[in-house]
CSV table of C-alpha atoms in Angstrom, one decimal:
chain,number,residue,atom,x,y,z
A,5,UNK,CA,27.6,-68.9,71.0
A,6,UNK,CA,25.9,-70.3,73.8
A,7,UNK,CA,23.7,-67.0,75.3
A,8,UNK,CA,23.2,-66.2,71.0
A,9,UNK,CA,21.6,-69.5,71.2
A,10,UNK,CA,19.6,-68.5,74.2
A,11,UNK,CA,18.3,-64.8,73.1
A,12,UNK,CA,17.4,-66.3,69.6
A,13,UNK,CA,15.2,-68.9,71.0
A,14,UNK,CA,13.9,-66.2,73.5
A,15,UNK,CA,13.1,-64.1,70.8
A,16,UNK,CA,11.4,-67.1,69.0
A,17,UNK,CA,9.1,-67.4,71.8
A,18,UNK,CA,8.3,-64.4,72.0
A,19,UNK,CA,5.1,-64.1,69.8
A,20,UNK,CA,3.9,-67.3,70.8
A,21,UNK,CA,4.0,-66.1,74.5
A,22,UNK,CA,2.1,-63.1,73.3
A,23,UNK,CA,-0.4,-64.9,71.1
A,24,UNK,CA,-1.2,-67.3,74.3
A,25,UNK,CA,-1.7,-64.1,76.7
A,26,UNK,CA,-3.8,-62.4,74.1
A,27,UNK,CA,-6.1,-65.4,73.5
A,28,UNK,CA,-8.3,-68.1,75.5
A,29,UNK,CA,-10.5,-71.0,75.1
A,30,UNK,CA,-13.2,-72.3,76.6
A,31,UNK,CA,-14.1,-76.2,76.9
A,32,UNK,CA,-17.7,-76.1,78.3
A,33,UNK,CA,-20.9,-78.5,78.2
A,34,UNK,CA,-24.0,-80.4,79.9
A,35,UNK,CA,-25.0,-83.7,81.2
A,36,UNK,CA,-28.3,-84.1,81.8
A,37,UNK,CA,-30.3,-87.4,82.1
A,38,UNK,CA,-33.8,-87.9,84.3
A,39,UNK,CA,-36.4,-90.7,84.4
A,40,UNK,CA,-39.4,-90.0,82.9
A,41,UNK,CA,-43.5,-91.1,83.7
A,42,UNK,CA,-46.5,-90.4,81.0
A,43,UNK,CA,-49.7,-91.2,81.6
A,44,UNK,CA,-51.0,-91.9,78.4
A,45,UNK,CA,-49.0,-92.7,75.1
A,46,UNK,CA,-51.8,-94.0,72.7
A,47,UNK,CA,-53.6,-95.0,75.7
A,48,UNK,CA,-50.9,-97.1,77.7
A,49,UNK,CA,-48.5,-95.0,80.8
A,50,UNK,CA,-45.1,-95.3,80.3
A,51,UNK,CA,-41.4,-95.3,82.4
A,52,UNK,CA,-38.5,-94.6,80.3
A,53,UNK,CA,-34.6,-93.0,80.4
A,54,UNK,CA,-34.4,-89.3,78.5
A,55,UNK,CA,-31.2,-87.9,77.8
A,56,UNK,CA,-31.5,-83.6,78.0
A,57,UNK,CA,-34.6,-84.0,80.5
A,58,UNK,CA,-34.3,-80.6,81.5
A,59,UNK,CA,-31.2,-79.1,79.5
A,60,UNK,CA,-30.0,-80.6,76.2
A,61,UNK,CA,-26.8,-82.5,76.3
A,62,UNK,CA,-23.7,-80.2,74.8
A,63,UNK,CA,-20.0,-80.3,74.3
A,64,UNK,CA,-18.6,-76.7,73.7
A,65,UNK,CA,-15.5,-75.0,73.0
A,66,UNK,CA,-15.5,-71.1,72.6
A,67,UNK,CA,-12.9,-69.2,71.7
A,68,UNK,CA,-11.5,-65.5,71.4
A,69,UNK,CA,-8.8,-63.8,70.5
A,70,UNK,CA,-7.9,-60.4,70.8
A,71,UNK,CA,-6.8,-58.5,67.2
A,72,UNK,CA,-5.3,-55.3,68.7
A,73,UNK,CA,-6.9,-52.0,69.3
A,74,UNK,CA,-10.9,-52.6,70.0
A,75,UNK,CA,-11.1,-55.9,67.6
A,76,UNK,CA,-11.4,-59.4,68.5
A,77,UNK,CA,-12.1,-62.6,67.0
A,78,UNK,CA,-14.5,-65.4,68.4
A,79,UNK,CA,-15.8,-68.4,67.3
A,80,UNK,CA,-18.4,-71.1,68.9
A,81,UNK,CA,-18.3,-75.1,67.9
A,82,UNK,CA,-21.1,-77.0,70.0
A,83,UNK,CA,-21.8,-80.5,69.4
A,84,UNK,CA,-25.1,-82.2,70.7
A,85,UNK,CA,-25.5,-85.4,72.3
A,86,UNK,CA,-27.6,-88.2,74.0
A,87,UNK,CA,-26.1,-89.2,77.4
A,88,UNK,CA,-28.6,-92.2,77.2
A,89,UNK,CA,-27.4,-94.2,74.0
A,90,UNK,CA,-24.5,-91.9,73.2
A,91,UNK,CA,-25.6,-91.2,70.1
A,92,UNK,CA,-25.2,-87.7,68.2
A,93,UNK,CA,-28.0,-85.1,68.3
A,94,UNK,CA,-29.4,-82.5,65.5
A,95,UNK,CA,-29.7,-85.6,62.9
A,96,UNK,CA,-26.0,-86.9,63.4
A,97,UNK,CA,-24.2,-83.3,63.0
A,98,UNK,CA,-21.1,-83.2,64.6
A,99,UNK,CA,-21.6,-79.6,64.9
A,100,UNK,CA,-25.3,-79.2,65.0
A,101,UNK,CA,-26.0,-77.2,67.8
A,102,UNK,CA,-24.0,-74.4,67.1
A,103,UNK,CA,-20.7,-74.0,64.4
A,104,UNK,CA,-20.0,-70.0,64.0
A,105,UNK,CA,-16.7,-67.6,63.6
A,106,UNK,CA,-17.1,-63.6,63.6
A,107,UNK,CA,-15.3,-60.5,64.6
A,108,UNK,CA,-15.9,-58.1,67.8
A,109,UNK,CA,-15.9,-54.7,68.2
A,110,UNK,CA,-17.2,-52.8,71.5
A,111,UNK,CA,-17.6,-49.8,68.6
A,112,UNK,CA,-19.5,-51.7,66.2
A,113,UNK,CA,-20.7,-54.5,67.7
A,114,UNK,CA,-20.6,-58.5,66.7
A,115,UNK,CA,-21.0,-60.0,63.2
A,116,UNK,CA,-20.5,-63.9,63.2
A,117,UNK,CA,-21.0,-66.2,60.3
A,118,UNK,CA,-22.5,-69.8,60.4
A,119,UNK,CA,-25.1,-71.8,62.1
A,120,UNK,CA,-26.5,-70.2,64.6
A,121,UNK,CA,-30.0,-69.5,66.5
A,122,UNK,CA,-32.6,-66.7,65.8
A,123,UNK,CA,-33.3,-64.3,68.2
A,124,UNK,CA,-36.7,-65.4,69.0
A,125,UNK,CA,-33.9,-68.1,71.4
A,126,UNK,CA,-30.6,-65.9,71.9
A,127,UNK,CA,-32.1,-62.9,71.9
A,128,UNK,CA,-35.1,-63.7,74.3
A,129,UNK,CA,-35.5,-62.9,78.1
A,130,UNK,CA,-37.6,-66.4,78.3
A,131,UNK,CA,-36.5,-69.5,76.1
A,132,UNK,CA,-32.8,-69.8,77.9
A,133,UNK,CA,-32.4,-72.1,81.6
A,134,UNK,CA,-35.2,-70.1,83.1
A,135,UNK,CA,-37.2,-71.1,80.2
A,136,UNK,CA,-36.7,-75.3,80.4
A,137,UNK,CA,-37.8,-74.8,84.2
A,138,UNK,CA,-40.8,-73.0,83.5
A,139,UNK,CA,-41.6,-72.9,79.6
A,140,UNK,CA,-43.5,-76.1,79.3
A,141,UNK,CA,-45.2,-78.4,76.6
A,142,UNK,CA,-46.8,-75.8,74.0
A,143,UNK,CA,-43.8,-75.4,72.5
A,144,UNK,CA,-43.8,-78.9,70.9
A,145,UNK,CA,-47.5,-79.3,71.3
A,146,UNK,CA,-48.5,-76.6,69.3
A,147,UNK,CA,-45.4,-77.5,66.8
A,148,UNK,CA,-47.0,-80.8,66.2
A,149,UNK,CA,-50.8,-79.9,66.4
A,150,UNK,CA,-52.9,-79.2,63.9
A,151,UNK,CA,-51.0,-75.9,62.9
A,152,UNK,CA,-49.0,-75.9,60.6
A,153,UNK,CA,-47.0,-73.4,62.1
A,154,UNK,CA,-43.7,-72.9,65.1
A,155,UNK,CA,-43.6,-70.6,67.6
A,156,UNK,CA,-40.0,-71.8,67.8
A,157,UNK,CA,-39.5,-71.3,72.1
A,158,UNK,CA,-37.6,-74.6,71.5
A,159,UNK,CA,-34.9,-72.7,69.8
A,160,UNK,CA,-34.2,-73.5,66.3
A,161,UNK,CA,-31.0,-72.7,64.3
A,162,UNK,CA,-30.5,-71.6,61.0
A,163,UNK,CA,-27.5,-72.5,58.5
A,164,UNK,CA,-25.3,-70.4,56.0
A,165,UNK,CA,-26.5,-67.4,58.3
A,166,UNK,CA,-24.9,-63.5,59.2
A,167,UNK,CA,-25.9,-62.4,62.4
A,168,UNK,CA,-24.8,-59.1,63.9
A,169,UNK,CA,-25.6,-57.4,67.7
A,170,UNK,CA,-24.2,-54.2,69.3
A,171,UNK,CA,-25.4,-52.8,73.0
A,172,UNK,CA,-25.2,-49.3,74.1
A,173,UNK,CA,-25.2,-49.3,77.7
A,174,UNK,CA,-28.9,-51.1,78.6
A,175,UNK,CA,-29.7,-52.1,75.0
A,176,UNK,CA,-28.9,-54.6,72.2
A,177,UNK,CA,-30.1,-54.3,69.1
A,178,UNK,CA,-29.5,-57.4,66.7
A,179,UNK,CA,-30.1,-58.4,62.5
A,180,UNK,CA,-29.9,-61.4,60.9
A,181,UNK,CA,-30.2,-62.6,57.5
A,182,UNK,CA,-30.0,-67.0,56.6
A,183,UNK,CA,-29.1,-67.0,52.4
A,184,UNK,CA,-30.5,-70.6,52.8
A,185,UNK,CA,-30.0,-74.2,51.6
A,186,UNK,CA,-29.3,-75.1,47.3
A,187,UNK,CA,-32.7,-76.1,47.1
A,188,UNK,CA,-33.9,-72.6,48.2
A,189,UNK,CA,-35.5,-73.1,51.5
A,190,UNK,CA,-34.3,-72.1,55.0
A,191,UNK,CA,-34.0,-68.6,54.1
A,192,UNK,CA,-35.1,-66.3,56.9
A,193,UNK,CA,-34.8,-62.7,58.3
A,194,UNK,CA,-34.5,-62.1,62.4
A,195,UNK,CA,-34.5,-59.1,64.3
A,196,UNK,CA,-34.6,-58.1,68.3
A,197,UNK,CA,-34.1,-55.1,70.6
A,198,UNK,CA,-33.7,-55.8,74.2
A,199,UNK,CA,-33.2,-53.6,77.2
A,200,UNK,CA,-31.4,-55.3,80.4
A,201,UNK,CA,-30.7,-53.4,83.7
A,202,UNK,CA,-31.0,-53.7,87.2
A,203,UNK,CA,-33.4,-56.3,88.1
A,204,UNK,CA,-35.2,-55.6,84.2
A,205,UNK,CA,-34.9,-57.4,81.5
A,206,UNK,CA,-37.6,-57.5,78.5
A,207,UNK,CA,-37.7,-57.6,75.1
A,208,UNK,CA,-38.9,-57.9,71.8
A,209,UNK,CA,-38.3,-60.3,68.4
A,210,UNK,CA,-38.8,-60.7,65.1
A,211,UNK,CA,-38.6,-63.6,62.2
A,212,UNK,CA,-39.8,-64.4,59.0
A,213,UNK,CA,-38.7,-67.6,57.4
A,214,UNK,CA,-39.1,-70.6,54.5
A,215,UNK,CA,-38.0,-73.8,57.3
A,216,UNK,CA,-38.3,-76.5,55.1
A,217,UNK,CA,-38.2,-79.0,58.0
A,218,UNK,CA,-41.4,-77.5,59.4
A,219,UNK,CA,-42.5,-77.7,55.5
A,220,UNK,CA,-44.1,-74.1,56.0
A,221,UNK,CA,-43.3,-70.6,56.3
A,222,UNK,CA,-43.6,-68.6,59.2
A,223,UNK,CA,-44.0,-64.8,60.5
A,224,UNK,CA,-43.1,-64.8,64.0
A,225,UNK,CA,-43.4,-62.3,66.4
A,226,UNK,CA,-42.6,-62.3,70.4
A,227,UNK,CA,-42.6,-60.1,73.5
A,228,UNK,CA,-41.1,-60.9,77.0
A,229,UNK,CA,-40.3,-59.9,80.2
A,230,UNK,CA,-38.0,-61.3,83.2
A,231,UNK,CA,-37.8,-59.4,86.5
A,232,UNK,CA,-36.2,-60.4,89.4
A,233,UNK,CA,-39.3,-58.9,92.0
A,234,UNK,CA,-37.3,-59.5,94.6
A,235,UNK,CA,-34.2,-60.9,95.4
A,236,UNK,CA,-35.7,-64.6,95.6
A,237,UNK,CA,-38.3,-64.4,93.2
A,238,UNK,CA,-38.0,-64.2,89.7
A,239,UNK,CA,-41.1,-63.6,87.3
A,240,UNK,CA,-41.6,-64.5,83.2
A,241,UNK,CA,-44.1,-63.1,81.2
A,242,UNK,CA,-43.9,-64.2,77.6
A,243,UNK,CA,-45.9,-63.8,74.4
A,244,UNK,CA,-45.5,-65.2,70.3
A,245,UNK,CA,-47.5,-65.2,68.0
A,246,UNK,CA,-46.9,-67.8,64.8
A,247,UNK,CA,-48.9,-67.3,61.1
A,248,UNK,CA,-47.9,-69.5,58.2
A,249,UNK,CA,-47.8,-67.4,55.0
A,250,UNK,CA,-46.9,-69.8,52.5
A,251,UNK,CA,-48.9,-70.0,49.1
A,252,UNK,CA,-51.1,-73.5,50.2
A,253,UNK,CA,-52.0,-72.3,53.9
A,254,UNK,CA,-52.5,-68.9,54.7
A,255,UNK,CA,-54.4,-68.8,57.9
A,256,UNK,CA,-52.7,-71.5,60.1
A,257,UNK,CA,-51.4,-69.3,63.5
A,258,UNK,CA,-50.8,-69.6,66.8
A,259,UNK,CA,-50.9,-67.0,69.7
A,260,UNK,CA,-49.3,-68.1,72.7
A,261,UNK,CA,-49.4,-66.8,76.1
A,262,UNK,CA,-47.1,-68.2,79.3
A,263,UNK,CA,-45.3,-67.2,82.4
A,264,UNK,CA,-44.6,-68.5,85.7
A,265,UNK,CA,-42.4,-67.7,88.7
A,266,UNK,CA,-39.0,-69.0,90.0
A,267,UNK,CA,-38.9,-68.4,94.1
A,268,UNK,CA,-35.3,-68.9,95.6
A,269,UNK,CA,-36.4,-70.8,99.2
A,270,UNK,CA,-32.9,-71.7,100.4
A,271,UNK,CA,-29.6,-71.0,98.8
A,272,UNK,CA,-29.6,-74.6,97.3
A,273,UNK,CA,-33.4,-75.1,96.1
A,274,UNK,CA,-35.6,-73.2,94.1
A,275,UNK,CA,-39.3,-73.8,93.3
A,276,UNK,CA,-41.4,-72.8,89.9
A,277,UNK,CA,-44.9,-72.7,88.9
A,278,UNK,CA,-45.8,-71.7,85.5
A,279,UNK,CA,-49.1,-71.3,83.1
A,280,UNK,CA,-49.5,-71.8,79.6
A,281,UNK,CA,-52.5,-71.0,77.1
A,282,UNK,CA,-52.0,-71.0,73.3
A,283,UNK,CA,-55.2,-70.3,70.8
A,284,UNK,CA,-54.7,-71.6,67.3
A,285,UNK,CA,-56.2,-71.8,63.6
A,286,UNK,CA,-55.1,-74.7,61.2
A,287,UNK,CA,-55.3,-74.5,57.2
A,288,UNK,CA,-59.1,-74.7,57.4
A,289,UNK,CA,-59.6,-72.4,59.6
A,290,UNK,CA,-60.6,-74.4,62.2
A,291,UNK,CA,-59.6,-73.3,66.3
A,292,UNK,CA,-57.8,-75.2,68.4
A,293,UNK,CA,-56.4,-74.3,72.3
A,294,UNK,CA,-53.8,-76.0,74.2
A,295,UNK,CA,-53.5,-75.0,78.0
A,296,UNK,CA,-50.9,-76.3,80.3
A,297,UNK,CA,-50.3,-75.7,84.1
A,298,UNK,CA,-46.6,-77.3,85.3
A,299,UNK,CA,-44.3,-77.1,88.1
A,300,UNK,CA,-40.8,-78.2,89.4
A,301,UNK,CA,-38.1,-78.1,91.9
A,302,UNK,CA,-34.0,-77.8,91.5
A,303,UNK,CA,-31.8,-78.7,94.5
A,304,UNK,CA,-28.2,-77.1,93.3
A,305,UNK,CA,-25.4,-79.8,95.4
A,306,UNK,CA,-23.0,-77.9,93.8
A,307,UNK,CA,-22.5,-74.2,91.4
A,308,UNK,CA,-22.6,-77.1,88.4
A,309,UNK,CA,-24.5,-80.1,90.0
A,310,UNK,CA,-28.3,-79.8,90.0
A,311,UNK,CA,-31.2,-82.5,91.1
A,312,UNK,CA,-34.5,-81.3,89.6
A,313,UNK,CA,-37.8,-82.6,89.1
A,314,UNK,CA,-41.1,-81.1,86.8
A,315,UNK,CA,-44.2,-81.9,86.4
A,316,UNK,CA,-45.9,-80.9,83.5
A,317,UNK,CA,-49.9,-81.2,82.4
A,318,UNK,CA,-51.4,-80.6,79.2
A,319,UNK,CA,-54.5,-80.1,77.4
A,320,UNK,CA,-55.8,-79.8,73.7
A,321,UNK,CA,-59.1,-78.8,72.3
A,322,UNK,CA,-60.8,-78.7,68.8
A,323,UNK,CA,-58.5,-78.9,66.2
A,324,UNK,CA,-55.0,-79.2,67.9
A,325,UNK,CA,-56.3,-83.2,68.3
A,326,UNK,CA,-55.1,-85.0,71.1
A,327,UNK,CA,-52.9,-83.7,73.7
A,328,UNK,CA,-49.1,-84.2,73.4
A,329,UNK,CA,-46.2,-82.1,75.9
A,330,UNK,CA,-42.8,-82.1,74.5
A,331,UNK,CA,-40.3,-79.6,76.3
A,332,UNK,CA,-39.7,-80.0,79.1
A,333,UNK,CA,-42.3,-82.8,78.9
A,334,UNK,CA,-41.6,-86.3,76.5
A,335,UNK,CA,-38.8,-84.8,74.4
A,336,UNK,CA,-40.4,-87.7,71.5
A,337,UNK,CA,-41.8,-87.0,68.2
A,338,UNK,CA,-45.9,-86.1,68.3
A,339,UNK,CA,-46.4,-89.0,65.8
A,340,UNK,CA,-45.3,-91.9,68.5
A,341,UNK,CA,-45.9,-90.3,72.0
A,342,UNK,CA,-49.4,-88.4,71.4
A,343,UNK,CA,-52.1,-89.3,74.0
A,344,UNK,CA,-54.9,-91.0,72.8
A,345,UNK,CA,-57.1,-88.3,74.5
A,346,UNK,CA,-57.0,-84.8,74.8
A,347,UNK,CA,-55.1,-85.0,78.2
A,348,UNK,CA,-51.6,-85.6,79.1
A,349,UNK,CA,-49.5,-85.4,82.3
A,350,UNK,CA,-45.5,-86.1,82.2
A,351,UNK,CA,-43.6,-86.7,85.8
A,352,UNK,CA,-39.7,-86.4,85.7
A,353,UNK,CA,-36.9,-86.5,87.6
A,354,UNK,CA,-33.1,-86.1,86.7
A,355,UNK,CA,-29.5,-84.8,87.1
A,356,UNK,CA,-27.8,-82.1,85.2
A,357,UNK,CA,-24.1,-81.6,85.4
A,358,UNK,CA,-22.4,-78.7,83.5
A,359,UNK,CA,-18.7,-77.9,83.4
């Protein structure tokens, strides 16, 4: 009675040992808080505590499991955060940063439903940790200038989406299609096709959307390059180009030009420069330019411990109104942390912890 006992609860245990060795997950995140200087915010300088200074704050978990044969199922839940009030990011969403399940195949490729970013973000050789170093204020500046349109480098994410990539050996080829919210808005459409090898990696991104949070519609198109030149230097080349095509504004747009270079001088610190020039059009028609010149420093203590610090220095003309930098620069809305002039230069130090 005694060894039945024994092989039935062997045998009971059985397929939950198998499910464990046939599955993982993954708890993962960021910490990132820095001390931040601006020169001018409606015409006074100004210290303050940012939370995401450099890296927005993230609690992860990722998960697979494997189905049998080539099939496997995934899912990502990442929740956003400010380390400096401890309040929740993405307008209080628990799961705002990213909430997605979806099905793998090395045949077929990856189709995941839920909220998730377009590919002018995920699928981009410039907007990902490389990109906070060197992309620099534009983004936001030209978000909240006198456009009316996004060139969306800051990464936005779309709900109630179906996204699907597949590579063959160097390339990955990737749809999407957001059905949108019940009152009709945040459809979109998202394509890329990107070719990684070697030292290489480049490519190019489509999206057409109705983002009601933006209150306009955008076609957006981008092209970019990241080659690692030599073994400590790493050069970004990156170009969009934003045009509103909704019925009341049909020649807002915004062409946008940066790059910059990431140089390795010791095994713990690197050094960036990077350049920024964006040329715009609002609803009447009027042009606009926003330049920007930053740099910055990251001393790595550790694989997941980094100190870093950028500077960052922007300028607006005609009708993109006075200056304003947001990523990696202020991180505050345009409407309370504009300059008063058409100048604006953001100092910032920090600490970024990932696990």
């Amino acid at each position: 009675m005694k060894k039945t006992t024994l092989w039935l609860a062997a045998l009971a245990a059985a397929p939950l040992a198998h499910a464990q060795d046939s599955s993982s997950v993954t708890i993962y995140g960021s910490i990132d808080v820095g001390v931040t200087w601006v020169d001018n915010i409606q015409g006074n300088d100004r210290w303050f505590v940012g939370s995401g200074s450099k890296l927005s704050n993230r609690l992860g978990f990722r998960g697979r499991e494997s189905l049998g044969g080539d099939l496997a199922a995934l899912f990502t839940l990442e929740h956003g955060f400010n380390a400096d009030d401890g309040t929740i990011g993405q307008g209080g969403r628990m799961w705002g940063r990213q909430s997605f399940v979806g099905l793998a195949s090395k045949a077929v490729g990856t189709l995941t439903l839920g909220r998730q970013y377009d590919f002018l973000y995920a699928g981009s050789p410039m907007p990902l940790d490389m990109g906070a170093f060197l992309v620099g204020g534009l983004a936001g500046a030209s978000a909240g200038a006198g456009t009316s349109v996004d060139n969306h480098l800051g990464g936005v994410r779309y709900d109630n989406t179906i996204k699907w990539q597949h590579s063959l050996g160097p390339v990955t080829a990737g749809a999407m299609w957001g059905f949108g919210s019940e009152n009709d808005n945040d459809k979109m459409a998202s394509a890329a096709l990107v070719y990684r090898a070697g030292t290489l990696w480049a490519g190019v991104a489509y999206l057409r959307d109705n983002y009601s949070p933006a209150a306009s519609g955008n076609k957006i198109a981008s092209a970019s390059v990241n080659w690692d030149a030599t073994p400590a230097a790493k050069l970004v080349l990156n170009w969009t180009q934003s045009k509103a095509y909704v019925a009341a504004d049909t020649r807002s747009r915004n062409d946008m030009l940066q790059g910059g270079v990431l140089y390795k001088l010791t095994q713990p610190l690197s050094l960036g420069v990077m350049f920024g020039h964006s040329k715009t059009k609002n609803a009447a028609n009027v042009d606009g330019k926003l330049q920007q010149l930053g740099a910055g420093f990251a001393y790595n203590f550790s694989r997941r411990t980094e100190f870093y610090g950028i500077a960052s220095h922007v300028k607006s003309e005609g009708s993109t109104g006075t200056a304003y930098s947001s990523t990696p620069g202020i991180g505050g809305p345009a409407a309370s942390f504009r300059s008063n002039d058409n100048t604006q230069l953001v100092l910032k130090t920090g600490i970024r912890h990932s696990f």
